[in-house]
Coordinates of C-alpha atoms in Angstrom, one line a residue:
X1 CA -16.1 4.8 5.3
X2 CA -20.0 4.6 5.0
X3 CA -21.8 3.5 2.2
X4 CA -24.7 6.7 3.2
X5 CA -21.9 8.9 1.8
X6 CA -21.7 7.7 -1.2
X7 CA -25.1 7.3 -2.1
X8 CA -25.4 3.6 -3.2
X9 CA -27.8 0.7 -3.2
X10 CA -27.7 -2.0 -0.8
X11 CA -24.7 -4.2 -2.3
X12 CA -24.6 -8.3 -3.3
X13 CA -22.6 -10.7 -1.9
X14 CA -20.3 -11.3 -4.8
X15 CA -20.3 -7.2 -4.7
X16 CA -19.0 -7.3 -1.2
X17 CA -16.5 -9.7 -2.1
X18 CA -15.4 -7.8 -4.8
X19 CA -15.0 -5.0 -3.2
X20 CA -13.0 -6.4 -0.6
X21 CA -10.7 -7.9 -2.9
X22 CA -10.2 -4.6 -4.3
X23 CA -9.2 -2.9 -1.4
X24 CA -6.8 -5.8 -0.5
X25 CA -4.9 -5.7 -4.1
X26 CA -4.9 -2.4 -3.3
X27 CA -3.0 -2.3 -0.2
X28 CA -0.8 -5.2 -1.5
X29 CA 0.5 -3.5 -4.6
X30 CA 1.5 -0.3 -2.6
X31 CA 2.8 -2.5 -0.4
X32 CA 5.2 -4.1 -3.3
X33 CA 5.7 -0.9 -4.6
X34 CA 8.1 0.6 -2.0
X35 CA 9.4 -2.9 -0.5
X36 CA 11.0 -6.2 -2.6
X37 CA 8.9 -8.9 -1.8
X38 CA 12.2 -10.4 -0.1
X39 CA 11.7 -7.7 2.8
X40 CA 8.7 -8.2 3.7
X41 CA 8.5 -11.2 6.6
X42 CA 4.9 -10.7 7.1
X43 CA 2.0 -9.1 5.4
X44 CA -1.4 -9.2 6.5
X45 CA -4.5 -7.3 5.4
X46 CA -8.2 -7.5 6.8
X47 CA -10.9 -5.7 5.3
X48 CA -14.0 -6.1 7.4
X49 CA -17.5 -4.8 6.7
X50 CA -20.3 -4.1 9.3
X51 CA -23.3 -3.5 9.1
X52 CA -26.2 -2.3 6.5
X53 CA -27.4 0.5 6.8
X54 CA -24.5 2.4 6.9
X55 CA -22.1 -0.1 5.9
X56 CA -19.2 0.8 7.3
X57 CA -15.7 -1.0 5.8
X58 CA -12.4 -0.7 8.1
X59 CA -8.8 -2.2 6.7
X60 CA -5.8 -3.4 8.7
X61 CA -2.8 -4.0 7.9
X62 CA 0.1 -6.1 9.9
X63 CA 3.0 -5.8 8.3
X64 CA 6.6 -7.0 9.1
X65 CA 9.5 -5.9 7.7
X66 CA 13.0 -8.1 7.5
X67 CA 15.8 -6.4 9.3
X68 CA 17.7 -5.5 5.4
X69 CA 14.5 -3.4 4.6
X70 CA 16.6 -0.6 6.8
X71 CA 15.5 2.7 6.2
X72 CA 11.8 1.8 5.4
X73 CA 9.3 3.6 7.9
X74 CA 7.2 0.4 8.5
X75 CA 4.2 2.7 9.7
X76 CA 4.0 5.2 7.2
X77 CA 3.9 2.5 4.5
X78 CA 1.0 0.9 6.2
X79 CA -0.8 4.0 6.9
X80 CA -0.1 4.6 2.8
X81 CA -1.4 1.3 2.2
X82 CA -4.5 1.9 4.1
X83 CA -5.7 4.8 2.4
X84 CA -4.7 3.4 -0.9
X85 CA -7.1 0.2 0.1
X86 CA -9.9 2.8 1.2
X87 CA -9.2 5.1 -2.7
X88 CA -9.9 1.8 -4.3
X89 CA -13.0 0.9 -2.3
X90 CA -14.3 4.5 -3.1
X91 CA -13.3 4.0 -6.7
X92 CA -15.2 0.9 -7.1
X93 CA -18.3 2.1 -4.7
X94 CA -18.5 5.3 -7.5
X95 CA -18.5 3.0 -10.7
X96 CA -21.7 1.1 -9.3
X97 CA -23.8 4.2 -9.3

């Protein structure tokens, strides 16, 4: 995502933070939404942002599921999770204009 599209001003530190944290609660809570805790061997998310001038924000996600989570679609849940980390980044990107 680029900050051009949006249309905002050049963002703070604790702004940048913020936003990252966001996007990772995000991510998490879908996450938690469709698997117990329990299930979950391994969860990892990186949002990383680049750049100025556009900005441009990516998110990962490495997640591992336990062998009971059976009929869970491990990469459909992460690709959920992504775009809900990327909704919430957008979300909070908006309010600041």
């Amino acid at each position: 995502m680029k900050l051009a599209d949006i249309g905002l001003p050049d963002l703070t530190e604790e702004q940048f933070e913020e936003v990252c944290a966001v996007a990772e609660e995000a991510a998490r809570k879908h996450i938690f939404s469709k698997v117990p805790a329990k299930q979950v061997d391994n969860l990892d998310i990186c949002i990383e942002a680049e750049g100025e001038k556009p900005l441009n924000l990516s998110v990962e996600v490495d997640l591992v599921l336990s062998t009971t989570a059976q009929g869970i679609k491990q990469k459909i849940l992460v690709d959920e999770a992504v775009a809900e980390a990327f909704k919430a980044i957008e979300n909070y990107l908006r309010k600041l204009t």
